[in-house]
Every structure is written in structure tokens, then in C-alpha cells.
XYZ file of C-alpha atoms in Angstrom:
660
model
C 0.000 0.000 0.000
C 1.142 3.501 -0.703
C 1.867 5.620 2.323
C 1.988 9.194 3.448
C 4.397 9.713 6.365
C 4.077 12.802 8.527
C 7.278 12.709 10.607
C 8.503 15.202 13.172
C 12.039 15.183 14.544
C 10.783 14.804 18.137
C 8.874 11.636 17.314
C 11.872 9.560 16.250
C 12.993 6.958 18.802
C 16.729 6.830 18.090
C 17.514 3.964 20.418
C 14.855 1.658 18.976
C 16.120 -1.215 16.787
C 13.325 -2.716 14.675
C 15.035 -5.951 13.704
C 16.064 -6.783 17.246
C 12.665 -5.923 18.584
C 10.937 -8.119 16.061
C 13.241 -11.019 16.829
C 12.372 -10.720 20.495
C 8.658 -10.338 19.830
C 8.500 -13.499 17.731
C 9.349 -15.494 20.844
C 6.476 -13.969 22.846
C 2.837 -15.121 23.064
C 0.536 -13.634 20.420
C -1.392 -11.442 22.886
C 1.821 -9.965 24.186
C 3.066 -9.370 20.656
C -0.178 -7.649 19.749
C 0.099 -5.342 22.737
C 3.740 -4.443 22.242
C 3.429 -3.867 18.526
C 0.327 -1.803 18.944
C 2.079 0.432 21.467
C 5.435 0.830 19.694
C 5.510 -0.416 16.115
C 2.212 0.684 14.561
C 3.601 4.051 13.411
C 6.327 2.209 11.486
C 4.377 -0.738 10.036
C 3.228 1.171 7.020
C 6.758 2.224 6.131
C 7.829 -1.457 5.985
C 5.819 -1.973 2.748
C 7.332 -1.856 -0.714
C 7.387 1.486 -2.547
C 6.251 3.712 0.328
C 4.750 7.133 -0.376
C 5.665 9.699 2.306
C 5.346 13.322 3.281
C 8.082 14.531 5.660
C 7.471 17.524 7.908
C 10.302 19.814 9.007
C 9.075 20.662 12.471
C 10.700 24.093 12.659
C 8.809 25.786 9.830
C 6.329 23.176 8.541
C 6.524 24.598 5.010
C 8.976 22.371 3.075
C 7.580 19.187 1.600
C 9.152 16.451 -0.503
C 8.474 12.823 -1.333
C 10.868 10.030 -0.538
C 10.775 6.616 -2.205
C 12.559 3.689 -0.643
C 12.633 1.344 2.301
C 14.680 3.260 4.855
C 13.489 1.149 7.740
C 13.783 -2.192 5.974
C 17.283 -2.845 4.556
C 17.284 -4.942 1.391
C 18.259 -8.544 1.874
C 17.247 -8.817 5.510
C 14.192 -11.092 5.742
C 11.923 -9.850 8.478
C 8.321 -10.877 7.766
C 8.481 -12.846 4.523
C 9.426 -16.104 6.256
C 6.828 -15.912 8.992
C 3.243 -16.478 7.767
C 1.644 -16.001 11.189
C 3.438 -12.702 11.636
C 2.015 -11.461 8.317
C -1.459 -12.271 9.532
C -0.868 -10.451 12.811
C 0.428 -7.408 10.940
C -2.736 -7.328 8.829
C -4.942 -7.597 11.917
C -3.059 -4.771 13.602
C -3.389 -2.641 10.459
C -7.161 -3.165 10.485
C -7.329 -2.204 14.156
C -5.276 0.924 13.419
C -7.644 1.913 10.599
C -10.680 1.489 12.842
C -9.117 3.674 15.503
C -8.086 6.241 12.912
C -11.558 6.548 11.328
C -13.229 6.579 14.728
C -11.012 9.486 15.753
C -11.740 11.256 12.469
C -15.492 10.951 12.939
C -15.247 12.766 16.284
C -13.713 15.905 14.788
C -16.063 18.778 14.010
C -13.745 21.141 12.142
C -11.137 20.973 9.397
C -8.531 22.425 11.763
C -8.979 19.492 14.144
C -8.616 16.973 11.306
C -5.455 18.598 9.966
C -3.918 18.948 13.421
C -4.601 15.278 14.104
C -2.970 13.981 10.927
C 0.005 16.312 11.407
C 0.776 14.464 14.663
C 0.927 11.097 12.884
C 4.258 9.726 11.757
C 2.929 7.427 9.029
C -0.350 7.719 7.129
C -1.539 5.249 4.448
C -2.895 6.901 1.320
C -6.421 5.567 1.921
C -6.448 7.172 5.362
C -5.099 10.423 3.928
C -7.937 10.397 1.399
C -10.335 9.592 4.241
C -9.074 12.685 6.058
C -9.897 14.773 2.977
C -13.384 13.287 2.950
C -13.852 14.187 6.604
C -12.794 17.751 5.825
C -15.527 17.823 3.173
C -18.108 16.484 5.634
C -17.389 19.079 8.321
C -17.180 21.925 5.817
C -20.464 21.170 4.047
C -22.373 21.564 7.332
C -21.940 25.318 6.989
C -23.704 25.281 3.624
C -20.665 26.344 1.597
C -18.745 23.351 0.273
C -15.799 25.396 -0.960
C -12.829 25.342 1.359
C -11.983 28.547 3.244
C -8.648 30.188 2.485
C -7.069 29.280 5.813
C -7.587 25.581 5.091
C -6.233 25.852 1.558
C -3.110 27.549 2.907
C -2.681 25.076 5.762
C 0.723 23.352 5.470
C -0.615 19.887 6.277
C -3.413 20.191 3.713
C -0.908 21.388 1.117
C 1.407 18.489 1.920
C -1.363 15.998 1.251
C -2.361 17.682 -2.003
C 1.228 17.981 -3.292
C 1.877 14.293 -2.815
C -1.438 13.304 -4.442
C -0.509 15.571 -7.363
C 3.131 14.532 -7.824
C 2.997 10.795 -7.214
C -0.493 9.513 -8.199
C 1.031 6.369 -9.703
C 2.223 5.319 -6.228
C -1.309 5.407 -4.833
C -3.403 2.326 -4.341
C -6.653 2.126 -6.342
C -8.702 2.887 -3.258
C -6.491 5.783 -2.204
C -6.521 7.207 -5.737
C -10.299 7.243 -6.268
C -11.035 8.249 -2.671
C -8.722 11.250 -2.967
C -10.293 12.162 -6.313
C -13.763 11.873 -4.782
C -12.917 14.037 -1.761
C -11.242 16.744 -3.840
C -14.151 16.736 -6.286
C -16.636 17.200 -3.469
C -14.501 20.035 -2.125
C -14.924 21.849 -5.452
C -11.226 21.955 -6.277
C -10.753 23.515 -9.734
C -11.294 20.698 -12.300
C -8.534 22.225 -14.464
C -5.973 22.257 -11.651
C -2.930 20.059 -12.115
C -3.897 18.202 -8.942
C -7.190 16.925 -10.348
C -5.904 16.564 -13.887
C -3.097 14.273 -12.696
C -5.465 12.175 -10.579
C -7.979 11.864 -13.437
C -5.207 10.950 -15.892
C -3.976 8.207 -13.572
C -7.543 6.913 -13.202
C -7.921 6.827 -17.013
C -4.668 4.929 -17.319
C -5.736 2.266 -14.824
C -9.243 2.118 -16.305
C -7.907 1.381 -19.798
C -5.700 -1.341 -18.333
C -8.751 -2.837 -16.603
C -7.013 -2.516 -13.278
C -9.856 -0.994 -11.232
C -12.095 -3.122 -9.049
C -15.864 -2.647 -8.656
C -15.816 -0.099 -5.829
C -13.157 2.025 -7.499
C -15.118 1.991 -10.771
C -18.255 3.200 -8.990
C -16.429 6.016 -7.202
C -14.628 7.056 -10.386
C -17.887 7.090 -12.336
C -19.534 9.495 -9.883
C -16.462 11.736 -9.822
C -16.391 12.015 -13.606
C -20.088 12.917 -13.655
C -19.364 15.825 -11.314
C -16.216 16.913 -13.150
C -17.128 16.337 -16.803
C -20.868 15.749 -16.846
C -22.850 12.597 -17.715
C -21.929 12.901 -21.398
C -18.234 12.120 -20.978
C -17.062 9.180 -23.088
C -15.163 7.569 -20.218
C -18.420 7.023 -18.329
C -19.652 4.591 -20.979
C -16.426 2.595 -20.586
C -16.974 2.464 -16.811
C -20.574 1.265 -17.220
C -19.405 -1.301 -19.766
C -16.794 -2.660 -17.339
C -19.353 -2.732 -14.502
C -21.734 -4.724 -16.707
C -19.023 -7.317 -17.099
C -18.695 -7.812 -13.338
C -20.793 -10.247 -11.334
C -23.305 -8.384 -9.195
C -22.364 -10.596 -6.253
C -19.078 -8.656 -6.126
C -20.917 -5.406 -5.476
C -21.250 -4.201 -1.886
C -24.635 -2.605 -1.022
C -23.136 0.883 -1.245
C -21.717 0.018 -4.680
C -25.180 -0.998 -5.891
C -26.550 2.373 -4.764
C -23.633 4.162 -6.453
C -24.376 2.226 -9.650
C -27.991 3.438 -9.515
C -26.744 7.010 -9.112
C -24.448 6.652 -12.135
C -27.255 5.291 -14.314
C -29.556 7.997 -12.950
C -27.168 10.627 -14.304
C -27.497 8.967 -17.738
C -31.298 8.725 -17.581
C -31.677 9.726 -21.241
C -29.897 6.454 -22.167
C -32.058 4.279 -19.922
C -33.320 2.203 -22.868
C -29.751 1.174 -23.712
C -29.156 -0.001 -20.155
C -32.596 -1.481 -19.380
C -31.437 -5.114 -19.523
C -28.627 -4.302 -17.079
C -31.098 -2.338 -14.932
C -33.447 -5.327 -14.772
C -30.582 -7.435 -13.434
C -29.710 -4.764 -10.859
C -33.353 -4.400 -9.783
C -33.645 -8.150 -9.202
C -30.315 -8.376 -7.373
C -31.077 -5.318 -5.217
C -33.862 -7.231 -3.486
C -31.118 -9.111 -1.619
C -29.267 -6.001 -0.367
C -32.169 -3.776 0.746
C -31.928 -4.941 4.344
C -28.319 -3.668 4.545
C -28.977 -0.155 3.271
C -28.720 2.984 5.379
C -31.554 5.559 5.425
C -29.579 7.722 2.992
C -29.034 4.804 0.604
C -32.717 3.823 0.732
C -33.665 7.362 -0.213
C -31.101 7.512 -3.034
C -32.173 4.169 -4.494
C -35.839 5.221 -4.534
C -34.910 8.516 -6.185
C -32.940 6.716 -8.888
C -35.851 4.359 -9.567
C -38.079 7.415 -10.080
C -35.649 9.199 -12.413
C -35.095 5.980 -14.383
C -38.869 5.346 -14.512
C -38.550 1.781 -13.240
C -42.299 1.222 -12.855
C -41.784 -2.465 -13.575
C -39.609 -2.791 -10.443
C -42.559 -2.714 -8.037
C -41.323 -5.719 -5.997
C -38.181 -3.698 -5.238
C -40.213 -0.579 -4.398
C -42.425 -2.598 -2.050
C -39.416 -4.098 -0.274
C -37.757 -0.695 -0.009
C -41.011 0.600 1.496
C -40.910 -2.151 4.094
C -37.467 -1.079 5.287
C -38.216 2.630 4.966
C -40.736 2.198 7.789
C -37.927 1.326 10.202
C -35.930 4.441 9.335
C -38.597 7.175 9.237
C -37.305 8.827 12.464
C -33.723 8.743 11.138
C -34.243 10.363 7.735
C -33.051 13.888 7.181
C -35.644 16.310 5.816
C -34.217 15.950 2.315
C -34.165 12.146 2.478
C -37.747 11.937 3.741
C -38.792 14.318 0.974
C -37.266 12.020 -1.651
C -38.939 8.957 -0.122
C -42.355 10.647 -0.220
C -41.821 11.776 -3.820
C -40.972 8.196 -4.810
C -44.010 6.728 -3.056
C -46.239 9.303 -4.758
C -44.662 8.504 -8.117
C -45.066 4.721 -7.784
C -48.465 4.943 -6.093
C -47.146 3.017 -3.111
C -48.802 3.157 0.281
C -48.366 1.089 3.386
C -50.329 1.325 6.617
C -47.166 0.754 8.634
C -45.437 3.590 6.799
C -48.459 5.817 7.426
C -48.337 4.953 11.130
C -44.616 5.747 11.340
C -45.184 8.979 9.409
C -47.976 9.972 11.795
C -45.730 9.532 14.823
C -42.878 11.420 13.152
C -44.967 14.359 11.953
C -47.013 14.652 15.134
C -43.866 14.882 17.266
C -41.711 17.066 14.998
C -44.113 18.989 12.786
C -43.132 22.398 14.172
C -39.467 21.731 13.360
C -39.882 19.985 9.982
C -38.914 21.753 6.793
C -41.982 23.413 5.148
C -41.310 21.504 1.919
C -41.427 18.203 3.814
C -44.681 19.163 5.567
C -46.325 20.069 2.260
C -45.032 16.851 0.668
C -46.481 14.787 3.541
C -49.844 16.435 2.897
C -49.529 15.819 -0.837
C -48.831 12.153 -0.128
C -51.950 11.884 2.052
C -53.980 13.756 -0.563
C -52.834 11.665 -3.533
C -53.366 8.382 -1.718
C -56.609 9.637 -0.103
C -55.283 8.772 3.367
C -57.385 10.328 6.123
C -54.661 10.587 8.771
C -56.158 12.620 11.594
C -52.858 12.912 13.561
C -51.074 14.339 10.505
C -53.905 16.692 9.526
C -54.262 18.008 13.076
C -50.508 18.522 13.483
C -50.226 20.336 10.150
C -53.215 22.547 10.949
C -51.582 23.548 14.224
C -48.257 24.179 12.475
C -49.845 26.460 9.899
C -51.630 28.500 12.569
C -48.347 28.956 14.468
C -45.930 29.331 11.546
C -47.892 30.362 8.437
C -45.119 32.768 7.411
C -42.764 29.811 6.763
C -44.837 28.508 3.863
C -44.824 29.669 0.245
C -48.101 30.153 -1.698
C -47.763 26.760 -3.425
C -46.977 25.067 -0.105
C -50.016 26.690 1.525
C -52.181 25.302 -1.254
C -50.685 21.832 -0.771
C -51.373 22.123 2.974
C -55.026 23.149 2.624
C -56.065 21.006 -0.344
C -56.089 17.689 1.599
C -58.571 19.078 4.149
C -61.035 19.685 1.316
C -60.315 16.515 -0.634
C -60.483 14.302 2.459
C -63.514 16.157 3.838
C -61.976 16.859 7.230
C -62.186 19.843 9.575
C -59.497 19.885 12.305
C -60.325 20.886 15.892
C -58.793 24.327 15.305
C -60.681 24.875 12.036
C -61.813 28.389 12.951
C -58.240 29.500 13.746
C -56.883 27.689 10.662
C -59.195 29.366 8.164
C -58.956 32.732 9.894
C -55.189 32.536 9.490
C -55.621 31.441 5.864
C -57.971 34.319 5.113
C -55.571 36.849 6.639
C -52.718 35.387 4.605
C -54.742 35.619 1.398
C -55.833 39.185 2.116
C -52.227 40.213 2.741
C -50.527 38.266 -0.061
C -53.316 37.720 -2.599
C -51.232 38.861 -5.559
C -48.390 36.462 -4.697
C -50.566 33.395 -5.329
C -50.453 32.045 -8.901
C -54.012 32.096 -10.356
C -54.389 28.306 -10.689
C -52.931 27.731 -7.235
C -55.357 30.274 -5.768
C -58.362 28.727 -7.542
C -57.434 25.233 -6.346
C -56.996 26.533 -2.802
C -60.359 28.341 -2.692
C -62.152 25.385 -4.268
C -60.699 23.079 -1.588
C -62.069 25.364 1.135
C -65.508 25.261 -0.457
C -65.562 21.432 -0.393
C -65.701 21.499 3.421
C -68.186 24.399 3.615
C -65.561 27.033 4.394
C -66.791 29.184 1.543
C -64.382 31.892 0.289
C -67.121 34.531 -0.022
C -64.686 37.433 0.416
C -62.744 36.302 -2.657
C -65.524 35.215 -5.017
C -65.896 38.648 -6.591
C -62.172 38.584 -7.423
C -62.081 35.137 -8.992
C -65.207 35.746 -11.091
C -63.817 39.045 -12.406
C -62.654 39.284 -16.060
C -59.191 40.378 -14.871
C -58.645 37.191 -12.813
C -60.071 34.978 -15.576
C -57.642 36.552 -18.020
C -54.752 35.883 -15.614
C -55.995 32.328 -15.177
C -55.946 31.759 -18.918
C -52.465 33.247 -19.291
C -50.943 32.783 -22.740
C -53.186 29.847 -23.613
C -55.999 30.212 -26.145
C -58.529 28.720 -23.724
C -58.931 27.774 -20.064
C -58.208 24.168 -19.097
C -61.105 21.861 -18.247
C -60.282 21.495 -14.543
C -60.148 25.243 -13.931
C -63.507 25.721 -15.681
C -65.065 22.930 -13.601
C -63.742 24.421 -10.347
C -65.031 27.872 -11.308
C -68.439 26.427 -12.189
C -68.719 24.530 -8.909
C -67.704 27.609 -6.927
C -70.361 29.605 -8.788
C -72.986 26.928 -8.033
C -71.866 27.063 -4.404
C -72.338 30.816 -4.313
C -75.936 30.344 -5.474
C -76.885 27.352 -3.310
C -74.901 27.859 -0.106
C -74.132 31.594 -0.099
C -77.393 33.316 -1.127
C -76.177 36.512 0.526
C -73.385 36.815 -2.049
C -74.301 39.660 -4.440
C -71.042 40.083 -6.339
C -70.181 39.367 -9.986
C -71.470 36.146 -11.561
C -69.523 33.681 -13.645
C -70.270 34.209 -17.320
C -71.900 31.216 -19.093
C -68.936 30.804 -21.462
C -66.769 29.836 -18.468
C -69.240 27.225 -17.172
C -68.983 23.480 -17.930
C -72.045 21.396 -18.712
C -70.927 18.371 -16.668
C -68.688 17.774 -13.672
C -68.159 14.162 -14.770
C -65.495 13.931 -17.460
C -62.940 11.250 -18.411
C -60.156 13.366 -16.895
C -60.046 16.168 -14.316
C -63.468 15.121 -13.035
C -65.098 16.658 -9.962
C -67.162 13.473 -9.566
C -66.081 9.866 -9.134
C -67.554 7.508 -11.766
C -69.859 4.844 -10.399
C -68.305 1.469 -9.582
C -69.499 -0.800 -12.398
C -69.875 -4.058 -10.425
C -71.643 -2.322 -7.566
C -73.896 -0.533 -10.071
C -74.856 -3.840 -11.727
C -75.793 -5.372 -8.358
C -78.011 -2.432 -7.392
C -79.641 -2.400 -10.852
C -80.590 -6.058 -10.462
C -82.105 -5.407 -7.033
C -84.078 -2.377 -8.253
C -85.609 -4.329 -11.145
C -86.722 -7.024 -8.679
C -88.066 -4.392 -6.289
C -89.873 -2.062 -8.726
C -90.932 -4.755 -11.184
C -89.402 -3.282 -14.327
C -86.445 -1.342 -15.667
C -88.918 1.301 -16.760
C -89.198 2.837 -13.294
C -85.723 4.286 -12.922
C -83.132 6.009 -15.061
C -79.354 5.536 -14.921
C -76.475 8.018 -15.080
C -78.695 11.032 -15.502
C -77.025 14.382 -16.244
C -78.963 17.022 -14.339
C -79.314 20.676 -15.404
C -76.986 21.449 -12.503
C -73.955 19.646 -14.038
C -74.042 16.692 -11.626
C -74.579 13.141 -12.866
C -76.973 11.070 -10.749
C -76.219 7.334 -10.609
C -79.907 6.372 -10.477
C -82.896 8.736 -10.612
C -86.452 7.825 -9.602
C -89.358 10.197 -10.321
C -92.341 10.564 -7.974
C -95.742 12.121 -8.408
C -97.453 14.354 -5.849
C -98.695 11.369 -3.826
C -95.287 9.781 -3.759
C -95.908 7.032 -6.330
C -93.088 5.962 -8.635
C -93.416 7.159 -12.235
C -91.805 5.708 -15.366
C -88.569 7.550 -16.084
C -89.913 8.544 -19.524
C -92.648 10.696 -17.940
C -91.873 14.409 -17.627
C -95.326 15.677 -16.568
C -96.639 15.552 -13.014
C -93.161 14.942 -11.581
C -93.348 16.264 -8.037
C -90.108 14.931 -6.577
C -86.945 13.200 -7.684
C -84.939 10.585 -5.785
C -81.174 10.450 -6.390
C -79.487 7.151 -5.530
C -75.750 7.633 -4.869
C -74.148 4.233 -5.377
C -70.882 4.913 -3.578
C -68.039 2.519 -4.321
C -64.691 2.398 -2.450
C -63.148 5.135 -4.611
C -65.651 7.670 -3.285
C -64.301 7.235 0.245
C -60.998 7.925 1.932
C -58.624 4.976 1.842
C -59.821 2.052 3.971
C -62.532 4.127 5.638
C -66.241 4.976 5.518
C -65.524 8.691 5.235
C -66.779 10.298 2.018
C -64.357 12.365 -0.035
C -64.985 16.094 -0.096
C -66.207 16.223 -3.700
C -68.757 13.459 -3.063
C -69.971 15.099 0.142
C -70.396 18.399 -1.744
C -72.299 16.658 -4.559
C -74.785 15.088 -2.150
C -75.110 18.376 -0.252
C -75.849 20.281 -3.458
C -78.344 17.668 -4.699
C -80.315 18.038 -1.476
C -80.299 21.834 -1.824
C -81.552 21.400 -5.383
C -84.585 19.474 -4.117
C -83.478 15.878 -4.605
C -84.198 13.223 -2.024
C -80.700 11.710 -1.736
C -80.400 8.033 -0.834
C -76.850 6.851 -0.215
C -76.021 3.215 -0.986
C -72.421 2.630 0.179
C -70.424 -0.372 -0.917
C -69.711 -1.578 2.632
C -73.441 -2.079 3.265
C -73.968 -3.973 -0.005
C -70.998 -6.233 0.773
C -72.740 -7.392 3.951
C -75.697 -8.824 1.978
C -75.516 -12.545 1.281
C -78.336 -13.094 -1.211
C -80.447 -11.431 -3.859
C -83.433 -11.477 -1.515
C -81.454 -9.618 1.147
C -80.475 -7.045 -1.490
C -84.122 -6.414 -2.417
C -85.108 -6.077 1.244
C -82.210 -3.679 1.801
C -83.266 -1.454 -1.134
C -86.862 -1.525 0.081
C -85.780 -0.243 3.502
C -83.655 2.457 1.895
C -86.295 3.688 -0.557
C -89.628 3.035 1.167
C -88.997 3.861 4.783
C -91.769 5.710 6.636
C -90.002 9.043 6.210
C -89.275 8.616 2.508
C -92.827 9.215 1.304
C -92.342 6.858 -1.668
C -94.925 4.271 -2.794
C -95.171 1.652 -5.485
């Protein structure tokens, strides 16, 4: 192994004779040898290797540096270790112990000055440890937000000594030391055109062309080249080609994650690498359990960027292990996990439970982007999580100024979609109204419309803002540069206008012009109604025919003049008798059957979604007698006869006033 020796004149033990000491130690028990060597010989073990790589410090001024090649402490021709196999093994064990101690000490330092002072006190430093010291400098420096090294570190004599030796003698470095040094210096934003980095990259290219780099070194080199030269560099293809030729069993878990990151950077070429990706996806199932929280997050992010929708078994397994690490994720890592789960449509009740505990305990300290992403996750998956919704409502009341307009919309939208009012609803919407009054012009038009529509779903009607959103000026802003308004915006405007008529009769402001009103809320996309569940609809149809005697006495999927589509409509005369659906005269009352399948409720609950609750509320205000037939009641029925009896109770109860 190549070495870097940091020697001071006061550290040299002039009366110590290595050969004599070793001869004496070989006659001692192994435990005693271990102890003695660890106390006295460890600083010199590295310098007993072939072709050492050293930095020598002149203690007086600490400014002159030079490299020295040779075996000063191991005269040629004197066999010391080569004839003793057990001693070789002991040396290796001691070296591993030394490395553990070294990296443990490094991890305790919190500043670059501490790291550099520590390595300046060492007499001998292997190149991998020297590169590890550079990495630790990067880690402590990036905590301050600026990853570029301050001037005092760049001018530090110890730091310069390390850099000079990496620059002048890269061929003496081991593969691990070479790529680790390149990685650390790349992360520290050293000038890519500096001779230091150019020499290291050139040496890496030389070894790459010879095929002399192992899997881990290839992965590290690949990521460094992406940072230095971009994902389009030709060398990257050679690295990926060599990695494809390796058996995946050789890859450590962190190498698998690094491989995903490399392929992620070349996402535009994903089709070329899909066969290789399929192999990686299948193999990754075996390494998920060994991944850190950071690695789990990075792997999920790569799967999103690479659009690996066919790798759902891997996503599901990653989700299983994500649950265990929810409290340990950083804000950024948790954000990436949530984005991946939203992208793949993954949800897990155990993950939701862990997320509830995490958000409820830390919501006031979480990053606003994470809070809004948590709410988006609940909204997209229709998860009615009362602990999360309550915690977020409290956070917004206390810290509304932390959130951007788009984040505020993402926070409020789930309350409307999931049809939930938190305990502090009055304070929440008072705070929201004040925020809108103060910063109205900062909200993008579509974001504002979505926000106000969400409030209306849960009967928190934005009366004070209706005159603004129905004004020609706002509608023009909403349309922007497009030639027409999108379907969803028109539907939201229409429903808000219908709300102003039905639920806010005191509103006397501008009306929505007919050209901005849709004729139906039920459309193939961007619908404000959930289509009826076909199987459930067929079951109810069969029961109604048995109950009423003929298909003639009810109509299906009726579009009303008020833009809502009724699943089943039954017409009644003045005495409450059922009329054929073809009759338009003498219709005194209409019955609207809402056949509510699972998609009209929050996930795994009996709680109607906001848009379905609003629809039923509006139908009642329009004079319909609304009869709800939820799927969970139908599923309890065991026979056709029970279904008919159930429908009879629903339709012809004493209070219904319906006869047949």
C-alpha cells in the first residue's frame, strides 16, 4: 500500500532497533506481541511496505515538503516478515485495528482544523487514510452550507502536503487511495482544471484502460467524472461497460446504490441499459436490508428518475425497510422517499403509522417543503390521517409565514379533498384568510383557484374572494398565454359559482359568465365526480328491477341541469308514487341514488371524499331526495333477496314518502 508519512524530529525513537525488537517479539505469546506492537511499532508498520509514499514535515517551519521513495526502515536482503506467515497475519490484523481507531477518531472531529492537526501528529499515514481525512474535511465543511474550502484551510501546510503528494505521485497510490482522494477533492470543489485533479484523473484513465480498477473504485470514479465532466463524458460509458461485465455478487450494497446514481445521471440512455437495470433491480432485493436511510432514499430517487415502474417488488421491499428508518431520515431524504411513493403509487399502513408519529412529534421543526409533501402524499393516496392533519393545521396556525403560496395550497387542499375539519378549524381558516388578504397577488391564479375550491368542499366558503375570482381580470390571468382555459379550472369555477348560489345566497357580487361554465362535472379526466363502480352498479340495478318490477321505473347516469350526474334517478308524483322515467309531466319529486363505491371514500374508511360530500349536499339543496347506498353495506348482503329487502328499507322507509 502507498503511504503518506508525517514525521517530526521529536517523534523519532533513536535507540529503537526494529530488527532486534521483532526477533524478540516473535518469541512472545501472540497477545503480548499484539500489545507491544500496537504500542510501539504501529507508526512504522506502514513504512515497511514496498514502494512507500511519504510526506516529511520539518518541524521548525512546517513549510517544506518532498516525497521520498525507498525502504529506509527495511534494509534490502534482511528477511523480516516474509518467512513468517503467522506474523504477516498479525500485521494485517493490527493494520485493520489501526484503521478502525483512525476513522473513529476522524469521525469525532467537528472542524477541518482538528482533522489537519490530528494527521500532522501522525508519523505514518496510508494513502487511503489520507484520502479519508480529505473526505472528513468535506463532511465538516459542508455543514456550513458552503462546500468550498476557506482560504485558511487551503493555505494550511498539512493540507498542502497531502495535495502535493497526491498531485506529484499519483502512480504510487493504491486504487482505493486514488479514487477516494479524487472523490474528496471533487466534493470540495477543487478547480477541475488544476494540475492536482488533472493528474489524478489521468492516472484513473490509465488504470481504467488497463482494466485494473475493481468494482468499488469503478463506482467512485464514475460518480467523480459525472461531477467533473458531466454525464456525457465518453469515459463514463467505458466504466458502465466494465461494470456490466462484473458479477453483481461482487458489489457491496453501497456500490449498488452508487451504480444506480451513475445510471440515474445517464437517464436519457435508460433504454440502452434497461437489460442491465433489470438485473440490478432483481439483485437489489437481496441487499435492501443492509442499506442505510440515505441509501434507501437515493435508491428510490434513482428508480423514479429511471422510470422503473416495472420494479414494483423492489419498491415494495424498499417501502418495508423505509418504515424502520422514518425517524432517522433527514428532511431531504424523507422528501425524496415521499416523492418516490407518490410517483409509484405506493402506500403502506405501517409507513403511514410511522409517518404519523414522526410528523405529530416534529411537525413544528420539519422543513416546510417536507410538511407540504407529507400532505400531498396523504392527498394523492386519499389517506385520512387525523394525527397528521391536526398537526399540520396547528403548524400552519403557528408558523404560516414559513410557507410559500404553493406550499399553503398543498397544505389546505387535503382538508377539502379528504372532507376533514381539524379541531382548530376556525383558527386555521382565519389565518388562511388573513394570509390571502395580505398576499393575494403572490398566489399564482391556478394555485389560488385550487386553494379556494378546496375550502368550499368542506363548507368554508371563500365569499370574500368570489368577486375577485369571477372578475374578467382574474379569468384573463388564469388563462395566461393559452388560447382557452383548461377543463379542470372551468369545472372548479363552475362549482364555486354553483356554491355561491346554493350555499351563499347573501353573495351579491359578480357572476360567472356562461362561457366559463362546464355542462358536466363528470369527465374522463379532471373530473369533480367519481364515476360509479361498475360491479356495484350492476348489483343495485338487479335489485331495483326485482323491487320495482321493471327497468322502466328508474333512469341511470342522468345528467342534471346542474352539471351533476346522478347514478340512479327515480321520479315521484305528488302522492309519492313511482313514475316511469320517460314521464316528464306531473313529476313532483326526484330521488337520487348515490351508489358509492370504495373510490368515493378515503382509503380504507367509511368517510366520504370532499367532492362526493359536496355533490350530495348540493343535490339536497336542489330538491333531490338523496339516498346513499355505500359499498360496505352492499358487501354485507348474502343473497339477492337480502339485497331487495335492503333497497326496500332504503327507498320506502316511513319518512321517505315513496310508494309503489
